[in-house]
PDB file of C-alpha atoms and ligand atoms in Angstrom:
ATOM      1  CA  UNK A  57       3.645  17.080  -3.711  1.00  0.00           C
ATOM      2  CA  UNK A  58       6.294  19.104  -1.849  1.00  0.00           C
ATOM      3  CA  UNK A  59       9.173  17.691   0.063  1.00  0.00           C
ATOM      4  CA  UNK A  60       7.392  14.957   2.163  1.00  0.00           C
ATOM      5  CA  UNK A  61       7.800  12.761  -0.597  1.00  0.00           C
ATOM      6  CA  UNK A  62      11.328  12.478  -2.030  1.00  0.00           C
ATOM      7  CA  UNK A  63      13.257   9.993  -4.537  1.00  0.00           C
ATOM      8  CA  UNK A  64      11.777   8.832  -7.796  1.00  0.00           C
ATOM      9  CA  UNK A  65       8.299   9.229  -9.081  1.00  0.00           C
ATOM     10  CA  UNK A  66       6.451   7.436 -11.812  1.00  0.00           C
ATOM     11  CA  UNK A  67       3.657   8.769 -13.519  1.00  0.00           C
ATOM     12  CA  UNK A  68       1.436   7.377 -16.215  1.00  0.00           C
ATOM     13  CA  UNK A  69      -2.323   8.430 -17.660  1.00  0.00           C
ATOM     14  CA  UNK A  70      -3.224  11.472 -17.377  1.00  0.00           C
ATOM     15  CA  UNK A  71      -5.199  13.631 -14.766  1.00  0.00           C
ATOM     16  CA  UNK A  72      -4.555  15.826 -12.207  1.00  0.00           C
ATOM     17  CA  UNK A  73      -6.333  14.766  -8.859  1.00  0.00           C
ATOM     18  CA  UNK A  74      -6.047  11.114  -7.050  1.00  0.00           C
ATOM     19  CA  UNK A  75      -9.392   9.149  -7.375  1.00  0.00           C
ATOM     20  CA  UNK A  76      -7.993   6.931  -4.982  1.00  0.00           C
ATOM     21  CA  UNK A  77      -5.027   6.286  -2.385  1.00  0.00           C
ATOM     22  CA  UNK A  78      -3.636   2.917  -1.318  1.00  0.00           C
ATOM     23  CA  UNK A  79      -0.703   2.850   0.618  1.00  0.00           C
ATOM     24  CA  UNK A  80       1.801   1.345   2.292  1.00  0.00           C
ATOM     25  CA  UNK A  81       3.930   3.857   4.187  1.00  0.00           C
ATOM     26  CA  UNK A  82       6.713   3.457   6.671  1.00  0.00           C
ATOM     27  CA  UNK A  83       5.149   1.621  10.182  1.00  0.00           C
ATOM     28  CA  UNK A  84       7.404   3.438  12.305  1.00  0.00           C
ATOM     29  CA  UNK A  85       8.923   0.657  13.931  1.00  0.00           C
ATOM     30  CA  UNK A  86      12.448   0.677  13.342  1.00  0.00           C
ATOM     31  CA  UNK A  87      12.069  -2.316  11.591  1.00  0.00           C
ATOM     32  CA  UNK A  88      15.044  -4.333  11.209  1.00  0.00           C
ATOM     33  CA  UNK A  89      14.445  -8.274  10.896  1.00  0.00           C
ATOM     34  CA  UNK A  90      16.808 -10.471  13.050  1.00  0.00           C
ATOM     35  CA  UNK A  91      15.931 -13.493  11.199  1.00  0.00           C
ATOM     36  CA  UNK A  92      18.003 -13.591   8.379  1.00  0.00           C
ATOM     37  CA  UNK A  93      21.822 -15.583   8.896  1.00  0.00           C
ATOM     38  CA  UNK A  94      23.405 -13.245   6.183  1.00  0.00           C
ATOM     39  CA  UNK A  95      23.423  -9.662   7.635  1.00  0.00           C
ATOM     40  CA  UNK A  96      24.113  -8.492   4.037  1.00  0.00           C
ATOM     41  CA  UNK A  97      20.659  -9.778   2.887  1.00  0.00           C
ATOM     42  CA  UNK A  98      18.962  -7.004   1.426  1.00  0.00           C
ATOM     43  CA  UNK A  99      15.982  -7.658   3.360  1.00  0.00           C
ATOM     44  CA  UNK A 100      17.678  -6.583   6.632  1.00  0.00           C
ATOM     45  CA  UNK A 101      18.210  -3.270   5.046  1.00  0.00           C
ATOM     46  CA  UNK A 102      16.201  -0.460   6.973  1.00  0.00           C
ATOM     47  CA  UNK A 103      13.223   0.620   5.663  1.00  0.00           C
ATOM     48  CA  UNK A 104      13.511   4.953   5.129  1.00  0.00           C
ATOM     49  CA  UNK A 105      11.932   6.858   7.243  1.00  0.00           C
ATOM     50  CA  UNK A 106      10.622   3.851   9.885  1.00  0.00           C
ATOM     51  CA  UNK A 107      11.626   6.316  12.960  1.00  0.00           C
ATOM     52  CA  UNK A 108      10.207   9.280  11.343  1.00  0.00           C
ATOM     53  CA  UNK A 109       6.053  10.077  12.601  1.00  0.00           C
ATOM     54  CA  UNK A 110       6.623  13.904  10.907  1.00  0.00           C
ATOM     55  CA  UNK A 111       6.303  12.024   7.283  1.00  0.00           C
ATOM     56  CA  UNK A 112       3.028  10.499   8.294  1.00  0.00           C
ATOM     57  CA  UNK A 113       1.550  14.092  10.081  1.00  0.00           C
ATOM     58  CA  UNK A 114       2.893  16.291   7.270  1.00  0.00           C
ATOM     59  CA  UNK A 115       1.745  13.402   4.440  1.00  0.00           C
ATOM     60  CA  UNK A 116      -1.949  13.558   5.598  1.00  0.00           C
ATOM     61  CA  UNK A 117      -3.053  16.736   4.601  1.00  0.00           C
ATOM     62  CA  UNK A 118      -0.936  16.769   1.392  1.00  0.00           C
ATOM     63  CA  UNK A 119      -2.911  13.403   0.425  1.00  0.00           C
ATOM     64  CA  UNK A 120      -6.106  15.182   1.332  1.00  0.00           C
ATOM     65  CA  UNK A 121      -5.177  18.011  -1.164  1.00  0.00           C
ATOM     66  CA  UNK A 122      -4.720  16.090  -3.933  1.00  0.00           C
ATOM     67  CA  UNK A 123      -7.880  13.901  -3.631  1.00  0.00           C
ATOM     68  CA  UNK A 124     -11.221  14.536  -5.355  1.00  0.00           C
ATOM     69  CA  UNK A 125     -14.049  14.654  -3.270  1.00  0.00           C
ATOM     70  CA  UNK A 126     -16.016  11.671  -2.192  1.00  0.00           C
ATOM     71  CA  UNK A 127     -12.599   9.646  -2.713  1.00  0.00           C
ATOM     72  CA  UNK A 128     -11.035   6.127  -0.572  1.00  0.00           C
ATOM     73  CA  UNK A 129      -7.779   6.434   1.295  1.00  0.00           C
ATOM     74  CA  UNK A 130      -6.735   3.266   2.328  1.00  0.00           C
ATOM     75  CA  UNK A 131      -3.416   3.052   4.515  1.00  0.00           C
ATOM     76  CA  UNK A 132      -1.851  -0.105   6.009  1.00  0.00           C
ATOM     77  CA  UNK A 133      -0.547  -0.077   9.318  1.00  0.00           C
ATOM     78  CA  UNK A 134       0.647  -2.346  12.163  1.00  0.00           C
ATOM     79  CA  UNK A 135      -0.811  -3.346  15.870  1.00  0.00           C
ATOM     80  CA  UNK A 136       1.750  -1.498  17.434  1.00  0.00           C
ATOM     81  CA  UNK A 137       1.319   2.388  15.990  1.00  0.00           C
ATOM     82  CA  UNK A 138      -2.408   1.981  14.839  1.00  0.00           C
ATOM     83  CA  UNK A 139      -3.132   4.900  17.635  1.00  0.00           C
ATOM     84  CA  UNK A 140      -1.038   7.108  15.731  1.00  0.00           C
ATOM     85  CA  UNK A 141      -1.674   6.677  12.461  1.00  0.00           C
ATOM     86  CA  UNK A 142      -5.611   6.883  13.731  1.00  0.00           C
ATOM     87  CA  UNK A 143      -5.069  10.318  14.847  1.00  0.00           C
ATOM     88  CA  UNK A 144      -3.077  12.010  12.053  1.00  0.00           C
ATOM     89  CA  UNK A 145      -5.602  10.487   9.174  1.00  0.00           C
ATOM     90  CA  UNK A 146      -9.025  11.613  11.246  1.00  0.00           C
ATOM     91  CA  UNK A 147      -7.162  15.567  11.258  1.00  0.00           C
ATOM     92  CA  UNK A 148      -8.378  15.160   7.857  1.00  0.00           C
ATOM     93  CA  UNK A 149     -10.879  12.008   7.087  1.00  0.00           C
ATOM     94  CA  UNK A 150     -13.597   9.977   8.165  1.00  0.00           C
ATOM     95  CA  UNK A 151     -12.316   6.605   9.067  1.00  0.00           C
ATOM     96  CA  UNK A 152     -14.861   3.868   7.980  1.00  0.00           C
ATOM     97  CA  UNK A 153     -13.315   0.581   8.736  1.00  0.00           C
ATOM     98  CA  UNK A 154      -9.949  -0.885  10.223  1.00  0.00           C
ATOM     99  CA  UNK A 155      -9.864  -3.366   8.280  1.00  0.00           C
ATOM    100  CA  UNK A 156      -7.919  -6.666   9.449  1.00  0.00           C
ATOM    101  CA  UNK A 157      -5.497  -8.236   6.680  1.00  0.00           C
ATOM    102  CA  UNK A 158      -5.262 -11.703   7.995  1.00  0.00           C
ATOM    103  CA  UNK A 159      -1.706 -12.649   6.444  1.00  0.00           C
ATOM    104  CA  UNK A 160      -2.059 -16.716   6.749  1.00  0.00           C
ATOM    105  CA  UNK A 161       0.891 -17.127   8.532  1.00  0.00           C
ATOM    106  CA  UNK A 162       2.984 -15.144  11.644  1.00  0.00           C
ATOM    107  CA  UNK A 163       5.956 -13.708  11.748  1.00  0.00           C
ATOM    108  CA  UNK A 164       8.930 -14.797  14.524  1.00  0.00           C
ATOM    109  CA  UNK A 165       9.208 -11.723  16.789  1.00  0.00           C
ATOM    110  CA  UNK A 166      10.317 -12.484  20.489  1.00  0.00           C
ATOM    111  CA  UNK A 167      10.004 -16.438  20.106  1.00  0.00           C
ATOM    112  CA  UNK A 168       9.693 -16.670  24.164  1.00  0.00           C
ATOM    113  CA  UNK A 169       7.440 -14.600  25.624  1.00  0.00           C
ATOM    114  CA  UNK A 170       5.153 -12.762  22.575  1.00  0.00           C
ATOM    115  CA  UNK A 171       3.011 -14.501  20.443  1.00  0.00           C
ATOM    116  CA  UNK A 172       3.328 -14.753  16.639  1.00  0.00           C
ATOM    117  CA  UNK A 173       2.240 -11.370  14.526  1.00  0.00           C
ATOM    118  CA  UNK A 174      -0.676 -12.775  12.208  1.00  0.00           C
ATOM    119  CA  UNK A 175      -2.186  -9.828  10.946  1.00  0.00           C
ATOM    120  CA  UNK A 176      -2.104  -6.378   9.928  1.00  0.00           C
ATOM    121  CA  UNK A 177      -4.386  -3.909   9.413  1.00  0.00           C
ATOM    122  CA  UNK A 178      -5.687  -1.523   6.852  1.00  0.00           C
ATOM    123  CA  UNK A 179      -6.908   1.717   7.812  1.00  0.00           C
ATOM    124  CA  UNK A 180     -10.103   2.408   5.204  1.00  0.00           C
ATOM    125  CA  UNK A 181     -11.103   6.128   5.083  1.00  0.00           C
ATOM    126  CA  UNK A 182     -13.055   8.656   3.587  1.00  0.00           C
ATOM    127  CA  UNK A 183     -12.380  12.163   1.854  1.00  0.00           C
ATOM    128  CA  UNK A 184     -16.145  13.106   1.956  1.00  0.00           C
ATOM    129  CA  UNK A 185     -17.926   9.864   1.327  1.00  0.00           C
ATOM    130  CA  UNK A 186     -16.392   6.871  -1.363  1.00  0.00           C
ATOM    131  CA  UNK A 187     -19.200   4.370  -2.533  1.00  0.00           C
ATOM    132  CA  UNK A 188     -18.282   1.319  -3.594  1.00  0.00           C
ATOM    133  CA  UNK A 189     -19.013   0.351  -7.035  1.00  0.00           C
ATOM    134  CA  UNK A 190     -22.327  -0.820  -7.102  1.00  0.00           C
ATOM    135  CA  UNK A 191     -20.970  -4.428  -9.109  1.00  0.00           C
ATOM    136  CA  UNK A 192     -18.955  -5.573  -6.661  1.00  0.00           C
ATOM    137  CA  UNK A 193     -19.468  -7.675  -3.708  1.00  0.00           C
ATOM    138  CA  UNK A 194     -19.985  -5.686  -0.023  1.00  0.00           C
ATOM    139  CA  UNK A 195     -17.095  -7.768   1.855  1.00  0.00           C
ATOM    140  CA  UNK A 196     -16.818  -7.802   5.963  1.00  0.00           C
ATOM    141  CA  UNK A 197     -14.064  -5.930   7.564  1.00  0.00           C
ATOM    142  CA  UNK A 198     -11.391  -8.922   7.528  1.00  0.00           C
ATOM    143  CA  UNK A 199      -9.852 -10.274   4.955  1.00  0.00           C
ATOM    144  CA  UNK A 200      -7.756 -13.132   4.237  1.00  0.00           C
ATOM    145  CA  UNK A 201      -4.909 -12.936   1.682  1.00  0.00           C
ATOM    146  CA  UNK A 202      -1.236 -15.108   2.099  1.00  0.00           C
ATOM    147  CA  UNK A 203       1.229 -12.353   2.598  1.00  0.00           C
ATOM    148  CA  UNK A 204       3.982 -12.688  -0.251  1.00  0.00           C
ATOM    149  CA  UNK A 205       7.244 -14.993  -0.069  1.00  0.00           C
ATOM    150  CA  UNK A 206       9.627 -17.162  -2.061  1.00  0.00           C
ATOM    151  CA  UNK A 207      10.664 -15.782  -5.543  1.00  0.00           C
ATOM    152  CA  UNK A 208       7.710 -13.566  -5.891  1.00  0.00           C
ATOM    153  CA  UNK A 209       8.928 -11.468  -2.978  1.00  0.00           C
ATOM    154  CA  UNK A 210      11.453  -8.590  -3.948  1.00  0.00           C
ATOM    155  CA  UNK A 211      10.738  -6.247  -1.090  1.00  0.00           C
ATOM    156  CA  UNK A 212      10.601  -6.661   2.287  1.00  0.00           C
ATOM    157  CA  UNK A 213       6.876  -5.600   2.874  1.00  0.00           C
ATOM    158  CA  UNK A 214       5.447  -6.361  -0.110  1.00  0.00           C
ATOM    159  CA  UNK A 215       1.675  -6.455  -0.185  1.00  0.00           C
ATOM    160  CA  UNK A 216      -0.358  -8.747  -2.183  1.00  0.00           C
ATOM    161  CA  UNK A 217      -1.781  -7.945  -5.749  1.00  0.00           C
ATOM    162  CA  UNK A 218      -4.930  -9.587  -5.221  1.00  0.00           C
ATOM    163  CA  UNK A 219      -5.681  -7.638  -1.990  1.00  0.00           C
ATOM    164  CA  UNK A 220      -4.596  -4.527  -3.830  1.00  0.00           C
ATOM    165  CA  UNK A 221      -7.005  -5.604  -6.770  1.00  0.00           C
ATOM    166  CA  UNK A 222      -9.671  -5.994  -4.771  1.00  0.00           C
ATOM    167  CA  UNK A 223      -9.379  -2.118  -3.357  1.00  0.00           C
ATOM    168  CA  UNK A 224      -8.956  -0.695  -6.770  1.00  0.00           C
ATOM    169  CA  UNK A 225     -11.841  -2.819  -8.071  1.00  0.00           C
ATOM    170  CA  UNK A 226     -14.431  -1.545  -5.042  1.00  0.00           C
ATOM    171  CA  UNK A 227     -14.073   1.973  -5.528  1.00  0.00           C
ATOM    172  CA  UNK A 228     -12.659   3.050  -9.250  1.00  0.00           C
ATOM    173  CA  UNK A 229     -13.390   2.737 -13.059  1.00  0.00           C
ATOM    174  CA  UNK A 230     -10.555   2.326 -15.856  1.00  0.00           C
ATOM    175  CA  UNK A 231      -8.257   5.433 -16.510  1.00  0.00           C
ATOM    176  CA  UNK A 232      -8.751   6.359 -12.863  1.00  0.00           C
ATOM    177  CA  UNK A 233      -5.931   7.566 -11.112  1.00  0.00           C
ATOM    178  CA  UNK A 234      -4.481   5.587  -7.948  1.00  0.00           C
ATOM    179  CA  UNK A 235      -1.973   7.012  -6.544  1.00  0.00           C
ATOM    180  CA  UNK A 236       0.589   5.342  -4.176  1.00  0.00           C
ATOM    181  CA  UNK A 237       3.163   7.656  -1.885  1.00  0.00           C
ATOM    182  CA  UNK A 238       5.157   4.809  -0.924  1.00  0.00           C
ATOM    183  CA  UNK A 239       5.561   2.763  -3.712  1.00  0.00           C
ATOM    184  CA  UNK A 240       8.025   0.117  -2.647  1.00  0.00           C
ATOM    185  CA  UNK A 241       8.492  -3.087  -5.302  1.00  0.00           C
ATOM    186  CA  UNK A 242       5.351  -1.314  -7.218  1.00  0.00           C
ATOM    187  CA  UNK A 243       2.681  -3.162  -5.906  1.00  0.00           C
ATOM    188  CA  UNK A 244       0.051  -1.031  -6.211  1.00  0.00           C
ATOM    189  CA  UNK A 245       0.830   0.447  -9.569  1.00  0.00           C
ATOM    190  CA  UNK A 246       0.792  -3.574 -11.077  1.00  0.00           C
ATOM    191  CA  UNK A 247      -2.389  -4.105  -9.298  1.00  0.00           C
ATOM    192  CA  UNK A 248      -3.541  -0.152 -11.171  1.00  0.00           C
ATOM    193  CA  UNK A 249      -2.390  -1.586 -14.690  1.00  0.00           C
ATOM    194  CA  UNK A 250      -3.655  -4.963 -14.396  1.00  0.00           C
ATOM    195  CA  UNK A 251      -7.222  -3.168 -14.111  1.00  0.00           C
ATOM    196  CA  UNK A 252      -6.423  -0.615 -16.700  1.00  0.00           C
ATOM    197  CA  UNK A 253      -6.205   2.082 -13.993  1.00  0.00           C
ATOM    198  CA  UNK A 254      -3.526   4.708 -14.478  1.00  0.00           C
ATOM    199  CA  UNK A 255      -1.058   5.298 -11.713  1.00  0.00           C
ATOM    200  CA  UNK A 256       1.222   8.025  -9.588  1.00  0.00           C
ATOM    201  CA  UNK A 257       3.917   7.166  -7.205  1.00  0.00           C
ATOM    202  CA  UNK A 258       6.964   7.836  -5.479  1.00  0.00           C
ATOM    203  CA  UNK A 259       9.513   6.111  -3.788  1.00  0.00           C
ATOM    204  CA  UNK A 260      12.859   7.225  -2.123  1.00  0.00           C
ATOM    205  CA  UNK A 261      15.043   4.456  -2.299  1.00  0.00           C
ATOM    206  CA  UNK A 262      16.846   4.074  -5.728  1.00  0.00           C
ATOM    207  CA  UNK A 263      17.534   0.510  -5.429  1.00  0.00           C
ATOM    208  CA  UNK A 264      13.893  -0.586  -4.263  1.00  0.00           C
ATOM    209  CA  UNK A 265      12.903   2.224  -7.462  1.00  0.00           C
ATOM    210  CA  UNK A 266      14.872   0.608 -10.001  1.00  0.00           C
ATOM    211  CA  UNK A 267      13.622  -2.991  -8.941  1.00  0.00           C
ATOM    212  CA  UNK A 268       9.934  -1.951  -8.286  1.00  0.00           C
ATOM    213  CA  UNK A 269      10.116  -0.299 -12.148  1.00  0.00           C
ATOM    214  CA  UNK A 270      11.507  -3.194 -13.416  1.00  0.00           C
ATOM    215  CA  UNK A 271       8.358  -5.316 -12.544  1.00  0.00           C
ATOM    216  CA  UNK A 272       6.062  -3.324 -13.326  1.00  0.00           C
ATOM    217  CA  UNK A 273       7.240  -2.419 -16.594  1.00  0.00           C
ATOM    218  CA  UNK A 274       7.614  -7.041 -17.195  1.00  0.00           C
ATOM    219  CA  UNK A 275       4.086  -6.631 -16.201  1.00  0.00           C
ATOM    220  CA  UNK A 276       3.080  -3.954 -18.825  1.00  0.00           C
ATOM    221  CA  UNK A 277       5.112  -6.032 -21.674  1.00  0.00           C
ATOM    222  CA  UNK A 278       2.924  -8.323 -21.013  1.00  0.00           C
ATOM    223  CA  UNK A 279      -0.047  -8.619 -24.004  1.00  0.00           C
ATOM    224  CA  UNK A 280      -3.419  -9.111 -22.660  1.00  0.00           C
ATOM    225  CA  UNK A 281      -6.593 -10.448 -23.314  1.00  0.00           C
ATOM    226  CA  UNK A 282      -7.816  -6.898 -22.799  1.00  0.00           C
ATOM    227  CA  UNK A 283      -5.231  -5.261 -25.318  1.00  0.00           C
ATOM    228  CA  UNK A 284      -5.937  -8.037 -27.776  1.00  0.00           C
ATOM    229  CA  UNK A 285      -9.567  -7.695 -27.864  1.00  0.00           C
ATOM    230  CA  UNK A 286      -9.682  -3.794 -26.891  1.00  0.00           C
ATOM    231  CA  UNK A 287     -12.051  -4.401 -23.580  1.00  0.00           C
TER     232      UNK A 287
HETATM  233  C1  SAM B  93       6.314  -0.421   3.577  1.00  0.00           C
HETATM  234  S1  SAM B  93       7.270  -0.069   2.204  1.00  0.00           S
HETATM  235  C2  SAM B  93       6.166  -0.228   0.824  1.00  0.00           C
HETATM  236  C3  SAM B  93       6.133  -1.627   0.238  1.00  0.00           C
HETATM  237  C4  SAM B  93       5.149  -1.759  -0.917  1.00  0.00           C
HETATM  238  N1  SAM B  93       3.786  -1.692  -0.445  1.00  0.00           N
HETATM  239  C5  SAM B  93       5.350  -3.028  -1.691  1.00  0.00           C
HETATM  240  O1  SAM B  93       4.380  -3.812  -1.857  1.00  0.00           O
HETATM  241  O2  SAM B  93       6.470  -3.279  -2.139  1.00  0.00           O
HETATM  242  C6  SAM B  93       7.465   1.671   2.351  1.00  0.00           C
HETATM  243  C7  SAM B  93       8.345   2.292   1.298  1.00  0.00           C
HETATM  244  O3  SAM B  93       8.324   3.722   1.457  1.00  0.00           O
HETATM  245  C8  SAM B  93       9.590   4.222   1.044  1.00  0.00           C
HETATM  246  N2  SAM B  93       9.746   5.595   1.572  1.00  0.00           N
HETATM  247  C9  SAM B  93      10.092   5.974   2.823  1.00  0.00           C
HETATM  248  N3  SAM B  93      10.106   7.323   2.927  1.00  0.00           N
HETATM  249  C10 SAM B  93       9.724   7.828   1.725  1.00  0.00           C
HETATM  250  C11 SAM B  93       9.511   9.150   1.205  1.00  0.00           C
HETATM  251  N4  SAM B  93       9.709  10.248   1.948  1.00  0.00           N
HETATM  252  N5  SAM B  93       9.107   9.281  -0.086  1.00  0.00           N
HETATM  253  C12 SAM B  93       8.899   8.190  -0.866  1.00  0.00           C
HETATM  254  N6  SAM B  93       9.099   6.906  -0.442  1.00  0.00           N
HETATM  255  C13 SAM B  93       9.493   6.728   0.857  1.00  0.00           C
HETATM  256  C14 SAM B  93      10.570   3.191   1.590  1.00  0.00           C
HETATM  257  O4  SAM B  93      11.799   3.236   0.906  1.00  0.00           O
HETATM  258  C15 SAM B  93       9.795   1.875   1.374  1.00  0.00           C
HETATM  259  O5  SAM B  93      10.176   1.231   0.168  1.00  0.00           O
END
């Protein structure tokens, strides 16, 4: 996909062309949290590219290209840079809903004078026009999933498999591809497997590679009901 994307890739099913997007790219904030005692913590690493807007306006058209028509892009984002990342994806698509990801719980921030960061938001769009699959329930435009701590969490801004699921589940069919830029701890591509989907996606940090691989392939050893039966 040229040099926009960069590090490791992984790559199973077959297929050429993306029957759906979900991603989770850089927020371009800088982020660095102040909350943690030990400095060393690998959650106070930075995240790549989170001062660099070229990666988001060169990324657009490249995600257009390898799309099939009539396809979902959806693209989280935060508060603070939801102007930008607006702009770059309508150079390209038709934005249907910004969809609010109400995360249970807020995050510390300035602790005197801003209020606590409850929710993100998911920029749903359209390369021509997606319909959802016609079995699945028509949900409103904010949803309410607890954002991922404790033992479960392995990177910093991991998203939710159930929220994932439910994306995958509204627009695709098994063996479709999802494909996932910014992969992180492999969200997206456990959410893809867990619904049979096959799955593309990069990511450009080694260490968040090697521990994003390492869960999804625990999830893949893992015998289903599906395998079992053949569903
Ligand atoms: C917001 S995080 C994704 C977290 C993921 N959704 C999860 O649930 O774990 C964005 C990721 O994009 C990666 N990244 C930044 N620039 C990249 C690039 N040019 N190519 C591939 N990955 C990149 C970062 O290393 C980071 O892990």
């Amino acid at each position: 996909m040229s040099t926009v994307l960069s590090g490791c890739a992984i790559c199973y099913g077959g297929g050429v062309l993306a029957d759906c997007v979900i991603t989770d790219p850089p927020y371009l904030i800088n982020y660095q949290t102040r909350h943690r005692q030990n400095r060393q913590d690998k959650f106070c690493k930075p995240i790549a590219n989170d001062n660099n807007p070229q990666l988001i306006i060169d990324l657009i058209p490249l995600l257009y290209d390898v799309m099939k028509d009539n396809t979902p892009l959806y693209m989280f984002c935060n508060a603070d840079k939801v102007d930008f990342f607006k702009q770059q994806i309508e150079t390209r698509f038709t934005i249907k809903n910004i969809i609010v990801w109400d995360k249970g719980n807020h995050t510390a921030g300035d602790l005197g004078a801003q209020y606590g960061k409850r929710y993100e938001f998911i920029i749903y769009a359209n390369k021509g026009r997606a319909p959802f699959n016609p079995d699945v329930p028509r949900y409103d435009d904010v949803w309410a999933f607890p954002r991922v701590t404790g033992n479960e969490q392995i990177h910093q801004n991991q998203k939710p498999i159930p929220l994932l699921q439910r994306i995958v589940k509204q627009h695709t069919k098994p063996h479709d591809i999802i494909l996932d830029p910014f992969m992180g701890s492999c969200s997206t591509a456990v959410a893809a497997h867990k619904l049979q989907r096959d799955f593309i996606g990069f990511e450009i940090d080694k260490d968040e590679y090697d521990a994003g691989v390492k869960r999804l392939n625990a999830e893949r050893a893992q015998v289903s009901l599906f395998d079992i039966f053949n569903l």
